[in-house]
Amino acid sequence: MEMPHLTPDVLQTFFIPFDQLRPEQKKLISLSDQLMNQLLSSDYIVIGAPLAMSSGGIYSEEPGSSNDFVATYLKSFLSFLGMKDVTVIRAEGLKIPKIKESALENAVKSIQIQ
């Protein structure tokens, strides 16, 4: 499905209490409401978010952890949406000799769905 761009009219409706929206405004945000309901009712959401500018390193520990803004940002944003149970699964060391051979396999092994 092709997603329409957010227009100023749609964005404005996000800041109006629902009970004050006119019928045409409710229609404008109906797709957003449907998608958010689907997202928030999901048991699991998988987001692929590479740290592209320095890919292949290790960022879960020092000295690289100060560069890992992606996981921190996503956790903050998802928390803002009400999603507090967030697990980060990392495929790290994909370009580091002696680590890269098992890096992806170790990442897959770390996935635990309960």
PDB file of N, CA and C in Angstrom:
ATOM      1  N   MET A   1       0.845  -1.163   0.000  1.00  0.00           N
ATOM      2  CA  MET A   1       0.000   0.000   0.000  1.00  0.00           C
ATOM      3  C   MET A   1       0.896   1.232   0.000  1.00  0.00           C
ATOM      4  N   GLU A   2       0.595   2.170  -0.845  1.00  0.00           N
ATOM      5  CA  GLU A   2       1.340   3.418  -0.885  1.00  0.00           C
ATOM      6  C   GLU A   2       0.796   4.339   0.202  1.00  0.00           C
ATOM      7  N   MET A   3       1.712   4.878   0.991  1.00  0.00           N
ATOM      8  CA  MET A   3       1.318   5.759   2.081  1.00  0.00           C
ATOM      9  C   MET A   3       1.286   7.206   1.588  1.00  0.00           C
ATOM     10  N   PRO A   4       0.191   7.895   1.842  1.00  0.00           N
ATOM     11  CA  PRO A   4       0.125   9.301   1.430  1.00  0.00           C
ATOM     12  C   PRO A   4       1.017  10.158   2.327  1.00  0.00           C
ATOM     13  N   HIS A   5       1.473  11.253   1.794  1.00  0.00           N
ATOM     14  CA  HIS A   5       2.254  12.196   2.578  1.00  0.00           C
ATOM     15  C   HIS A   5       1.350  12.888   3.592  1.00  0.00           C
ATOM     16  N   LEU A   6       1.948  13.283   4.700  1.00  0.00           N
ATOM     17  CA  LEU A   6       1.200  14.056   5.687  1.00  0.00           C
ATOM     18  C   LEU A   6       1.090  15.495   5.192  1.00  0.00           C
ATOM     19  N   THR A   7      -0.113  15.968   5.105  1.00  0.00           N
ATOM     20  CA  THR A   7      -0.346  17.342   4.668  1.00  0.00           C
ATOM     21  C   THR A   7      -0.517  18.230   5.906  1.00  0.00           C
ATOM     22  N   PRO A   8      -0.425  19.533   5.742  1.00  0.00           N
ATOM     23  CA  PRO A   8      -0.669  20.428   6.881  1.00  0.00           C
ATOM     24  C   PRO A   8      -2.052  20.224   7.505  1.00  0.00           C
ATOM     25  N   ASP A   9      -3.057  19.950   6.668  1.00  0.00           N
ATOM     26  CA  ASP A   9      -4.409  19.721   7.205  1.00  0.00           C
ATOM     27  C   ASP A   9      -4.450  18.495   8.112  1.00  0.00           C
ATOM     28  N   VAL A  10      -3.765  17.432   7.701  1.00  0.00           N
ATOM     29  CA  VAL A  10      -3.738  16.213   8.519  1.00  0.00           C
ATOM     30  C   VAL A  10      -2.965  16.466   9.808  1.00  0.00           C
ATOM     31  N   LEU A  11      -1.805  17.081   9.689  1.00  0.00           N
ATOM     32  CA  LEU A  11      -0.991  17.352  10.874  1.00  0.00           C
ATOM     33  C   LEU A  11      -1.732  18.197  11.899  1.00  0.00           C
ATOM     34  N   GLN A  12      -2.487  19.165  11.450  1.00  0.00           N
ATOM     35  CA  GLN A  12      -3.241  20.017  12.371  1.00  0.00           C
ATOM     36  C   GLN A  12      -4.245  19.215  13.187  1.00  0.00           C
ATOM     37  N   THR A  13      -4.841  18.203  12.593  1.00  0.00           N
ATOM     38  CA  THR A  13      -5.859  17.426  13.315  1.00  0.00           C
ATOM     39  C   THR A  13      -5.259  16.629  14.465  1.00  0.00           C
ATOM     40  N   PHE A  14      -3.971  16.343  14.420  1.00  0.00           N
ATOM     41  CA  PHE A  14      -3.333  15.592  15.501  1.00  0.00           C
ATOM     42  C   PHE A  14      -3.299  16.383  16.808  1.00  0.00           C
ATOM     43  N   PHE A  15      -3.481  17.686  16.728  1.00  0.00           N
ATOM     44  CA  PHE A  15      -3.384  18.538  17.904  1.00  0.00           C
ATOM     45  C   PHE A  15      -4.743  19.045  18.386  1.00  0.00           C
ATOM     46  N   ILE A  16      -5.788  18.457  17.854  1.00  0.00           N
ATOM     47  CA  ILE A  16      -7.149  18.814  18.254  1.00  0.00           C
ATOM     48  C   ILE A  16      -7.726  17.625  19.020  1.00  0.00           C
ATOM     49  N   PRO A  17      -8.301  17.849  20.204  1.00  0.00           N
ATOM     50  CA  PRO A  17      -8.927  16.729  20.921  1.00  0.00           C
ATOM     51  C   PRO A  17      -9.954  16.026  20.030  1.00  0.00           C
ATOM     52  N   PHE A  18      -9.976  14.700  20.109  1.00  0.00           N
ATOM     53  CA  PHE A  18     -10.815  13.904  19.216  1.00  0.00           C
ATOM     54  C   PHE A  18     -12.277  14.338  19.252  1.00  0.00           C
ATOM     55  N   ASP A  19     -12.795  14.638  20.444  1.00  0.00           N
ATOM     56  CA  ASP A  19     -14.209  15.010  20.537  1.00  0.00           C
ATOM     57  C   ASP A  19     -14.519  16.375  19.918  1.00  0.00           C
ATOM     58  N   GLN A  20     -13.488  17.130  19.551  1.00  0.00           N
ATOM     59  CA  GLN A  20     -13.695  18.425  18.902  1.00  0.00           C
ATOM     60  C   GLN A  20     -13.464  18.373  17.387  1.00  0.00           C
ATOM     61  N   LEU A  21     -13.099  17.216  16.872  1.00  0.00           N
ATOM     62  CA  LEU A  21     -12.863  17.089  15.430  1.00  0.00           C
ATOM     63  C   LEU A  21     -14.178  17.071  14.662  1.00  0.00           C
ATOM     64  N   ARG A  22     -14.178  17.736  13.541  1.00  0.00           N
ATOM     65  CA  ARG A  22     -15.320  17.679  12.627  1.00  0.00           C
ATOM     66  C   ARG A  22     -15.245  16.358  11.850  1.00  0.00           C
ATOM     67  N   PRO A  23     -16.360  15.890  11.288  1.00  0.00           N
ATOM     68  CA  PRO A  23     -16.363  14.625  10.557  1.00  0.00           C
ATOM     69  C   PRO A  23     -15.293  14.559   9.453  1.00  0.00           C
ATOM     70  N   GLU A  24     -15.095  15.644   8.725  1.00  0.00           N
ATOM     71  CA  GLU A  24     -14.090  15.621   7.652  1.00  0.00           C
ATOM     72  C   GLU A  24     -12.669  15.523   8.219  1.00  0.00           C
ATOM     73  N   GLN A  25     -12.455  16.056   9.427  1.00  0.00           N
ATOM     74  CA  GLN A  25     -11.141  15.934  10.064  1.00  0.00           C
ATOM     75  C   GLN A  25     -10.911  14.502  10.547  1.00  0.00           C
ATOM     76  N   LYS A  26     -11.944  13.883  11.068  1.00  0.00           N
ATOM     77  CA  LYS A  26     -11.836  12.486  11.496  1.00  0.00           C
ATOM     78  C   LYS A  26     -11.485  11.593  10.311  1.00  0.00           C
ATOM     79  N   LYS A  27     -12.076  11.917   9.173  1.00  0.00           N
ATOM     80  CA  LYS A  27     -11.772  11.140   7.970  1.00  0.00           C
ATOM     81  C   LYS A  27     -10.309  11.329   7.567  1.00  0.00           C
ATOM     82  N   LEU A  28      -9.790  12.540   7.707  1.00  0.00           N
ATOM     83  CA  LEU A  28      -8.401  12.820   7.353  1.00  0.00           C
ATOM     84  C   LEU A  28      -7.417  11.970   8.151  1.00  0.00           C
ATOM     85  N   ILE A  29      -7.744  11.720   9.418  1.00  0.00           N
ATOM     86  CA  ILE A  29      -6.798  10.979  10.255  1.00  0.00           C
ATOM     87  C   ILE A  29      -7.187   9.508  10.438  1.00  0.00           C
ATOM     88  N   SER A  30      -8.168   9.050   9.709  1.00  0.00           N
ATOM     89  CA  SER A  30      -8.617   7.668   9.891  1.00  0.00           C
ATOM     90  C   SER A  30      -7.526   6.663   9.534  1.00  0.00           C
ATOM     91  N   LEU A  31      -6.750   6.892   8.474  1.00  0.00           N
ATOM     92  CA  LEU A  31      -5.673   5.965   8.123  1.00  0.00           C
ATOM     93  C   LEU A  31      -4.620   5.937   9.216  1.00  0.00           C
ATOM     94  N   SER A  32      -4.254   7.095   9.731  1.00  0.00           N
ATOM     95  CA  SER A  32      -3.281   7.166  10.822  1.00  0.00           C
ATOM     96  C   SER A  32      -3.787   6.393  12.044  1.00  0.00           C
ATOM     97  N   ASP A  33      -5.052   6.583  12.378  1.00  0.00           N
ATOM     98  CA  ASP A  33      -5.639   5.870  13.516  1.00  0.00           C
ATOM     99  C   ASP A  33      -5.605   4.357  13.298  1.00  0.00           C
ATOM    100  N   GLN A  34      -5.948   3.908  12.101  1.00  0.00           N
ATOM    101  CA  GLN A  34      -5.937   2.473  11.795  1.00  0.00           C
ATOM    102  C   GLN A  34      -4.522   1.901  11.930  1.00  0.00           C
ATOM    103  N   LEU A  35      -3.555   2.613  11.371  1.00  0.00           N
ATOM    104  CA  LEU A  35      -2.179   2.120  11.410  1.00  0.00           C
ATOM    105  C   LEU A  35      -1.621   2.122  12.837  1.00  0.00           C
ATOM    106  N   MET A  36      -1.923   3.152  13.605  1.00  0.00           N
ATOM    107  CA  MET A  36      -1.450   3.192  14.992  1.00  0.00           C
ATOM    108  C   MET A  36      -2.103   2.093  15.822  1.00  0.00           C
ATOM    109  N   ASN A  37      -3.385   1.833  15.616  1.00  0.00           N
ATOM    110  CA  ASN A  37      -4.050   0.747  16.331  1.00  0.00           C
ATOM    111  C   ASN A  37      -3.416  -0.594  15.992  1.00  0.00           C
ATOM    112  N   GLN A  38      -3.107  -0.789  14.719  1.00  0.00           N
ATOM    113  CA  GLN A  38      -2.464  -2.029  14.303  1.00  0.00           C
ATOM    114  C   GLN A  38      -1.081  -2.150  14.950  1.00  0.00           C
ATOM    115  N   LEU A  39      -0.334  -1.090  14.942  1.00  0.00           N
ATOM    116  CA  LEU A  39       0.999  -1.098  15.534  1.00  0.00           C
ATOM    117  C   LEU A  39       0.946  -1.373  17.028  1.00  0.00           C
ATOM    118  N   LEU A  40       0.092  -0.659  17.724  1.00  0.00           N
ATOM    119  CA  LEU A  40       0.021  -0.791  19.178  1.00  0.00           C
ATOM    120  C   LEU A  40      -0.585  -2.113  19.634  1.00  0.00           C
ATOM    121  N   SER A  41      -1.330  -2.790  18.783  1.00  0.00           N
ATOM    122  CA  SER A  41      -1.916  -4.077  19.164  1.00  0.00           C
ATOM    123  C   SER A  41      -1.038  -5.272  18.777  1.00  0.00           C
ATOM    124  N   SER A  42       0.082  -5.009  18.134  1.00  0.00           N
ATOM    125  CA  SER A  42       0.979  -6.082  17.713  1.00  0.00           C
ATOM    126  C   SER A  42       1.707  -6.686  18.907  1.00  0.00           C
ATOM    127  N   ASP A  43       1.900  -7.994  18.865  1.00  0.00           N
ATOM    128  CA  ASP A  43       2.685  -8.653  19.907  1.00  0.00           C
ATOM    129  C   ASP A  43       4.172  -8.383  19.731  1.00  0.00           C
ATOM    130  N   TYR A  44       4.621  -8.369  18.481  1.00  0.00           N
ATOM    131  CA  TYR A  44       6.034  -8.134  18.178  1.00  0.00           C
ATOM    132  C   TYR A  44       6.143  -7.194  16.996  1.00  0.00           C
ATOM    133  N   ILE A  45       7.125  -6.320  17.072  1.00  0.00           N
ATOM    134  CA  ILE A  45       7.431  -5.415  15.975  1.00  0.00           C
ATOM    135  C   ILE A  45       8.929  -5.535  15.726  1.00  0.00           C
ATOM    136  N   VAL A  46       9.299  -5.752  14.487  1.00  0.00           N
ATOM    137  CA  VAL A  46      10.707  -5.850  14.133  1.00  0.00           C
ATOM    138  C   VAL A  46      11.086  -4.616  13.332  1.00  0.00           C
ATOM    139  N   ILE A  47      12.096  -3.918  13.808  1.00  0.00           N
ATOM    140  CA  ILE A  47      12.581  -2.717  13.139  1.00  0.00           C
ATOM    141  C   ILE A  47      14.053  -2.930  12.815  1.00  0.00           C
ATOM    142  N   GLY A  48      14.387  -2.900  11.546  1.00  0.00           N
ATOM    143  CA  GLY A  48      15.791  -2.987  11.145  1.00  0.00           C
ATOM    144  C   GLY A  48      16.350  -1.582  11.070  1.00  0.00           C
ATOM    145  N   ALA A  49      17.354  -1.294  11.883  1.00  0.00           N
ATOM    146  CA  ALA A  49      17.889   0.070  11.945  1.00  0.00           C
ATOM    147  C   ALA A  49      19.414   0.020  12.019  1.00  0.00           C
ATOM    148  N   PRO A  50      20.073  -0.025  10.884  1.00  0.00           N
ATOM    149  CA  PRO A  50      21.535  -0.101  10.907  1.00  0.00           C
ATOM    150  C   PRO A  50      22.174   1.221  11.304  1.00  0.00           C
ATOM    151  N   LEU A  51      23.322   1.113  11.924  1.00  0.00           N
ATOM    152  CA  LEU A  51      24.145   2.285  12.208  1.00  0.00           C
ATOM    153  C   LEU A  51      25.095   2.392  11.033  1.00  0.00           C
ATOM    154  N   ALA A  52      24.589   2.922   9.937  1.00  0.00           N
ATOM    155  CA  ALA A  52      25.256   2.852   8.639  1.00  0.00           C
ATOM    156  C   ALA A  52      26.585   3.588   8.561  1.00  0.00           C
ATOM    157  N   MET A  53      26.731   4.691   9.282  1.00  0.00           N
ATOM    158  CA  MET A  53      27.952   5.466   9.106  1.00  0.00           C
ATOM    159  C   MET A  53      29.187   4.745   9.619  1.00  0.00           C
ATOM    160  N   SER A  54      29.017   3.785  10.517  1.00  0.00           N
ATOM    161  CA  SER A  54      30.158   3.059  11.088  1.00  0.00           C
ATOM    162  C   SER A  54      29.847   1.578  11.183  1.00  0.00           C
ATOM    163  N   SER A  55      29.199   1.029  10.174  1.00  0.00           N
ATOM    164  CA  SER A  55      28.738  -0.340  10.281  1.00  0.00           C
ATOM    165  C   SER A  55      29.900  -1.319  10.371  1.00  0.00           C
ATOM    166  N   GLY A  56      29.633  -2.400  11.045  1.00  0.00           N
ATOM    167  CA  GLY A  56      30.618  -3.467  11.169  1.00  0.00           C
ATOM    168  C   GLY A  56      31.380  -3.467  12.465  1.00  0.00           C
ATOM    169  N   GLY A  57      31.171  -2.458  13.301  1.00  0.00           N
ATOM    170  CA  GLY A  57      31.885  -2.385  14.574  1.00  0.00           C
ATOM    171  C   GLY A  57      31.057  -2.925  15.714  1.00  0.00           C
ATOM    172  N   ILE A  58      31.516  -2.629  16.925  1.00  0.00           N
ATOM    173  CA  ILE A  58      30.799  -3.036  18.138  1.00  0.00           C
ATOM    174  C   ILE A  58      30.385  -1.767  18.867  1.00  0.00           C
ATOM    175  N   TYR A  59      29.088  -1.647  19.127  1.00  0.00           N
ATOM    176  CA  TYR A  59      28.552  -0.420  19.705  1.00  0.00           C
ATOM    177  C   TYR A  59      27.783  -0.645  21.002  1.00  0.00           C
ATOM    178  N   SER A  60      27.754  -1.857  21.489  1.00  0.00           N
ATOM    179  CA  SER A  60      27.052  -2.132  22.736  1.00  0.00           C
ATOM    180  C   SER A  60      27.949  -1.898  23.942  1.00  0.00           C
ATOM    181  N   GLU A  61      29.230  -1.677  23.714  1.00  0.00           N
ATOM    182  CA  GLU A  61      30.174  -1.445  24.801  1.00  0.00           C
ATOM    183  C   GLU A  61      31.196  -0.389  24.363  1.00  0.00           C
ATOM    184  N   GLU A  62      31.930   0.119  25.327  1.00  0.00           N
ATOM    185  CA  GLU A  62      32.945   1.142  25.027  1.00  0.00           C
ATOM    186  C   GLU A  62      34.050   0.542  24.169  1.00  0.00           C
ATOM    187  N   PRO A  63      34.659   1.309  23.311  1.00  0.00           N
ATOM    188  CA  PRO A  63      34.517   2.745  23.134  1.00  0.00           C
ATOM    189  C   PRO A  63      33.393   3.133  22.173  1.00  0.00           C
ATOM    190  N   GLY A  64      32.725   2.170  21.557  1.00  0.00           N
ATOM    191  CA  GLY A  64      31.730   2.481  20.543  1.00  0.00           C
ATOM    192  C   GLY A  64      30.365   2.878  21.057  1.00  0.00           C
ATOM    193  N   SER A  65      30.062   2.616  22.327  1.00  0.00           N
ATOM    194  CA  SER A  65      28.695   2.854  22.818  1.00  0.00           C
ATOM    195  C   SER A  65      28.287   4.322  22.758  1.00  0.00           C
ATOM    196  N   SER A  66      29.240   5.229  22.833  1.00  0.00           N
ATOM    197  CA  SER A  66      28.878   6.644  22.744  1.00  0.00           C
ATOM    198  C   SER A  66      28.404   7.024  21.345  1.00  0.00           C
ATOM    199  N   ASN A  67      28.684   6.187  20.358  1.00  0.00           N
ATOM    200  CA  ASN A  67      28.221   6.440  18.985  1.00  0.00           C
ATOM    201  C   ASN A  67      26.901   5.757  18.661  1.00  0.00           C
ATOM    202  N   ASP A  68      26.387   4.961  19.578  1.00  0.00           N
ATOM    203  CA  ASP A  68      25.148   4.226  19.319  1.00  0.00           C
ATOM    204  C   ASP A  68      23.942   5.075  19.667  1.00  0.00           C
ATOM    205  N   PHE A  69      23.614   5.999  18.795  1.00  0.00           N
ATOM    206  CA  PHE A  69      22.454   6.853  19.001  1.00  0.00           C
ATOM    207  C   PHE A  69      21.188   6.212  18.455  1.00  0.00           C
ATOM    208  N   VAL A  70      21.313   5.216  17.580  1.00  0.00           N
ATOM    209  CA  VAL A  70      20.146   4.636  16.925  1.00  0.00           C
ATOM    210  C   VAL A  70      19.267   3.888  17.934  1.00  0.00           C
ATOM    211  N   ALA A  71      19.852   2.990  18.720  1.00  0.00           N
ATOM    212  CA  ALA A  71      19.068   2.217  19.691  1.00  0.00           C
ATOM    213  C   ALA A  71      18.447   3.135  20.735  1.00  0.00           C
ATOM    214  N   THR A  72      19.203   4.108  21.211  1.00  0.00           N
ATOM    215  CA  THR A  72      18.693   5.047  22.212  1.00  0.00           C
ATOM    216  C   THR A  72      17.534   5.863  21.656  1.00  0.00           C
ATOM    217  N   TYR A  73      17.699   6.347  20.430  1.00  0.00           N
ATOM    218  CA  TYR A  73      16.635   7.132  19.802  1.00  0.00           C
ATOM    219  C   TYR A  73      15.364   6.299  19.629  1.00  0.00           C
ATOM    220  N   LEU A  74      15.510   5.078  19.093  1.00  0.00           N
ATOM    221  CA  LEU A  74      14.327   4.239  18.867  1.00  0.00           C
ATOM    222  C   LEU A  74      13.627   3.899  20.179  1.00  0.00           C
ATOM    223  N   LYS A  75      14.387   3.595  21.218  1.00  0.00           N
ATOM    224  CA  LYS A  75      13.773   3.301  22.517  1.00  0.00           C
ATOM    225  C   LYS A  75      12.990   4.512  23.021  1.00  0.00           C
ATOM    226  N   SER A  76      13.557   5.701  22.881  1.00  0.00           N
ATOM    227  CA  SER A  76      12.868   6.921  23.327  1.00  0.00           C
ATOM    228  C   SER A  76      11.604   7.156  22.523  1.00  0.00           C
ATOM    229  N   PHE A  77      11.702   7.033  21.214  1.00  0.00           N
ATOM    230  CA  PHE A  77      10.545   7.272  20.356  1.00  0.00           C
ATOM    231  C   PHE A  77       9.437   6.250  20.622  1.00  0.00           C
ATOM    232  N   LEU A  78       9.801   4.977  20.720  1.00  0.00           N
ATOM    233  CA  LEU A  78       8.795   3.949  20.972  1.00  0.00           C
ATOM    234  C   LEU A  78       8.174   4.120  22.356  1.00  0.00           C
ATOM    235  N   SER A  79       8.957   4.552  23.331  1.00  0.00           N
ATOM    236  CA  SER A  79       8.425   4.830  24.663  1.00  0.00           C
ATOM    237  C   SER A  79       7.411   5.966  24.609  1.00  0.00           C
ATOM    238  N   PHE A  80       7.705   6.982  23.792  1.00  0.00           N
ATOM    239  CA  PHE A  80       6.767   8.088  23.602  1.00  0.00           C
ATOM    240  C   PHE A  80       5.429   7.579  23.073  1.00  0.00           C
ATOM    241  N   LEU A  81       5.476   6.534  22.237  1.00  0.00           N
ATOM    242  CA  LEU A  81       4.246   5.948  21.699  1.00  0.00           C
ATOM    243  C   LEU A  81       3.578   4.994  22.685  1.00  0.00           C
ATOM    244  N   GLY A  82       4.218   4.755  23.829  1.00  0.00           N
ATOM    245  CA  GLY A  82       3.655   3.877  24.845  1.00  0.00           C
ATOM    246  C   GLY A  82       4.236   2.478  24.846  1.00  0.00           C
ATOM    247  N   MET A  83       5.235   2.237  24.037  1.00  0.00           N
ATOM    248  CA  MET A  83       5.862   0.913  23.951  1.00  0.00           C
ATOM    249  C   MET A  83       7.111   0.893  24.829  1.00  0.00           C
ATOM    250  N   LYS A  84       6.979   0.292  25.995  1.00  0.00           N
ATOM    251  CA  LYS A  84       8.071   0.318  26.971  1.00  0.00           C
ATOM    252  C   LYS A  84       8.904  -0.969  26.956  1.00  0.00           C
ATOM    253  N   ASP A  85       8.351  -2.068  26.490  1.00  0.00           N
ATOM    254  CA  ASP A  85       9.051  -3.348  26.465  1.00  0.00           C
ATOM    255  C   ASP A  85       9.787  -3.484  25.134  1.00  0.00           C
ATOM    256  N   VAL A  86      11.001  -2.935  25.068  1.00  0.00           N
ATOM    257  CA  VAL A  86      11.783  -2.905  23.836  1.00  0.00           C
ATOM    258  C   VAL A  86      13.069  -3.688  24.050  1.00  0.00           C
ATOM    259  N   THR A  87      13.341  -4.607  23.162  1.00  0.00           N
ATOM    260  CA  THR A  87      14.576  -5.388  23.205  1.00  0.00           C
ATOM    261  C   THR A  87      15.397  -5.070  21.963  1.00  0.00           C
ATOM    262  N   VAL A  88      16.659  -4.771  22.158  1.00  0.00           N
ATOM    263  CA  VAL A  88      17.562  -4.492  21.046  1.00  0.00           C
ATOM    264  C   VAL A  88      18.383  -5.746  20.795  1.00  0.00           C
ATOM    265  N   ILE A  89      18.340  -6.229  19.567  1.00  0.00           N
ATOM    266  CA  ILE A  89      19.145  -7.374  19.150  1.00  0.00           C
ATOM    267  C   ILE A  89      20.181  -6.842  18.180  1.00  0.00           C
ATOM    268  N   ARG A  90      21.428  -7.108  18.469  1.00  0.00           N
ATOM    269  CA  ARG A  90      22.510  -6.511  17.695  1.00  0.00           C
ATOM    270  C   ARG A  90      23.277  -7.564  16.900  1.00  0.00           C
ATOM    271  N   ALA A  91      23.591  -7.228  15.670  1.00  0.00           N
ATOM    272  CA  ALA A  91      24.542  -7.994  14.858  1.00  0.00           C
ATOM    273  C   ALA A  91      25.790  -7.121  14.803  1.00  0.00           C
ATOM    274  N   GLU A  92      26.722  -7.385  15.696  1.00  0.00           N
ATOM    275  CA  GLU A  92      27.898  -6.525  15.830  1.00  0.00           C
ATOM    276  C   GLU A  92      29.167  -7.244  15.404  1.00  0.00           C
ATOM    277  N   GLY A  93      30.148  -6.463  15.045  1.00  0.00           N
ATOM    278  CA  GLY A  93      31.454  -7.011  14.692  1.00  0.00           C
ATOM    279  C   GLY A  93      31.505  -7.668  13.332  1.00  0.00           C
ATOM    280  N   LEU A  94      30.600  -7.248  12.447  1.00  0.00           N
ATOM    281  CA  LEU A  94      30.515  -7.891  11.139  1.00  0.00           C
ATOM    282  C   LEU A  94      31.718  -7.610  10.238  1.00  0.00           C
ATOM    283  N   LYS A  95      32.567  -6.666  10.616  1.00  0.00           N
ATOM    284  CA  LYS A  95      33.767  -6.375   9.828  1.00  0.00           C
ATOM    285  C   LYS A  95      35.054  -6.512  10.646  1.00  0.00           C
ATOM    286  N   ILE A  96      34.946  -7.120  11.820  1.00  0.00           N
ATOM    287  CA  ILE A  96      36.122  -7.262  12.681  1.00  0.00           C
ATOM    288  C   ILE A  96      36.686  -8.674  12.536  1.00  0.00           C
ATOM    289  N   PRO A  97      37.972  -8.791  12.137  1.00  0.00           N
ATOM    290  CA  PRO A  97      38.575 -10.120  12.005  1.00  0.00           C
ATOM    291  C   PRO A  97      38.427 -10.922  13.300  1.00  0.00           C
ATOM    292  N   LYS A  98      38.241 -12.197  13.176  1.00  0.00           N
ATOM    293  CA  LYS A  98      38.071 -13.160  14.271  1.00  0.00           C
ATOM    294  C   LYS A  98      36.712 -13.057  14.959  1.00  0.00           C
ATOM    295  N   ILE A  99      35.942 -12.041  14.662  1.00  0.00           N
ATOM    296  CA  ILE A  99      34.588 -11.906  15.215  1.00  0.00           C
ATOM    297  C   ILE A  99      33.561 -12.054  14.103  1.00  0.00           C
ATOM    298  N   LYS A 100      33.885 -11.528  12.914  1.00  0.00           N
ATOM    299  CA  LYS A 100      32.895 -11.458  11.840  1.00  0.00           C
ATOM    300  C   LYS A 100      32.382 -12.823  11.400  1.00  0.00           C
ATOM    301  N   GLU A 101      33.201 -13.886  11.545  1.00  0.00           N
ATOM    302  CA  GLU A 101      32.781 -15.222  11.115  1.00  0.00           C
ATOM    303  C   GLU A 101      31.575 -15.727  11.899  1.00  0.00           C
ATOM    304  N   SER A 102      31.467 -15.342  13.170  1.00  0.00           N
ATOM    305  CA  SER A 102      30.367 -15.840  14.001  1.00  0.00           C
ATOM    306  C   SER A 102      29.396 -14.738  14.438  1.00  0.00           C
ATOM    307  N   ALA A 103      29.621 -13.517  13.990  1.00  0.00           N
ATOM    308  CA  ALA A 103      28.819 -12.381  14.469  1.00  0.00           C
ATOM    309  C   ALA A 103      27.334 -12.533  14.155  1.00  0.00           C
ATOM    310  N   LEU A 104      27.002 -12.853  12.930  1.00  0.00           N
ATOM    311  CA  LEU A 104      25.594 -12.968  12.557  1.00  0.00           C
ATOM    312  C   LEU A 104      24.934 -14.156  13.255  1.00  0.00           C
ATOM    313  N   GLU A 105      25.628 -15.262  13.312  1.00  0.00           N
ATOM    314  CA  GLU A 105      25.097 -16.446  13.996  1.00  0.00           C
ATOM    315  C   GLU A 105      24.840 -16.141  15.473  1.00  0.00           C
ATOM    316  N   ASN A 106      25.744 -15.428  16.119  1.00  0.00           N
ATOM    317  CA  ASN A 106      25.553 -15.064  17.527  1.00  0.00           C
ATOM    318  C   ASN A 106      24.357 -14.137  17.706  1.00  0.00           C
ATOM    319  N   ALA A 107      24.149 -13.230  16.771  1.00  0.00           N
ATOM    320  CA  ALA A 107      22.986 -12.335  16.841  1.00  0.00           C
ATOM    321  C   ALA A 107      21.690 -13.127  16.749  1.00  0.00           C
ATOM    322  N   VAL A 108      21.624 -14.064  15.819  1.00  0.00           N
ATOM    323  CA  VAL A 108      20.423 -14.879  15.660  1.00  0.00           C
ATOM    324  C   VAL A 108      20.184 -15.719  16.909  1.00  0.00           C
ATOM    325  N   LYS A 109      21.235 -16.277  17.487  1.00  0.00           N
ATOM    326  CA  LYS A 109      21.097 -17.079  18.705  1.00  0.00           C
ATOM    327  C   LYS A 109      20.598 -16.251  19.887  1.00  0.00           C
ATOM    328  N   SER A 110      20.878 -14.954  19.881  1.00  0.00           N
ATOM    329  CA  SER A 110      20.475 -14.117  21.008  1.00  0.00           C
ATOM    330  C   SER A 110      18.980 -13.792  21.002  1.00  0.00           C
ATOM    331  N   ILE A 111      18.291 -14.083  19.916  1.00  0.00           N
ATOM    332  CA  ILE A 111      16.854 -13.774  19.832  1.00  0.00           C
ATOM    333  C   ILE A 111      16.071 -14.761  20.689  1.00  0.00           C
ATOM    334  N   GLN A 112      15.328 -14.229  21.625  1.00  0.00           N
ATOM    335  CA  GLN A 112      14.499 -15.078  22.508  1.00  0.00           C
ATOM    336  C   GLN A 112      13.101 -14.508  22.536  1.00  0.00           C
ATOM    337  N   ILE A 113      12.164 -15.244  21.981  1.00  0.00           N
ATOM    338  CA  ILE A 113      10.756 -14.816  21.988  1.00  0.00           C
ATOM    339  C   ILE A 113      10.036 -15.617  23.054  1.00  0.00           C
ATOM    340  N   GLN A 114       9.395 -14.881  23.934  1.00  0.00           N
ATOM    341  CA  GLN A 114       8.715 -15.546  25.060  1.00  0.00           C
ATOM    342  C   GLN A 114       7.221 -15.546  24.881  1.00  0.00           C
TER     343      GLN A 114
END
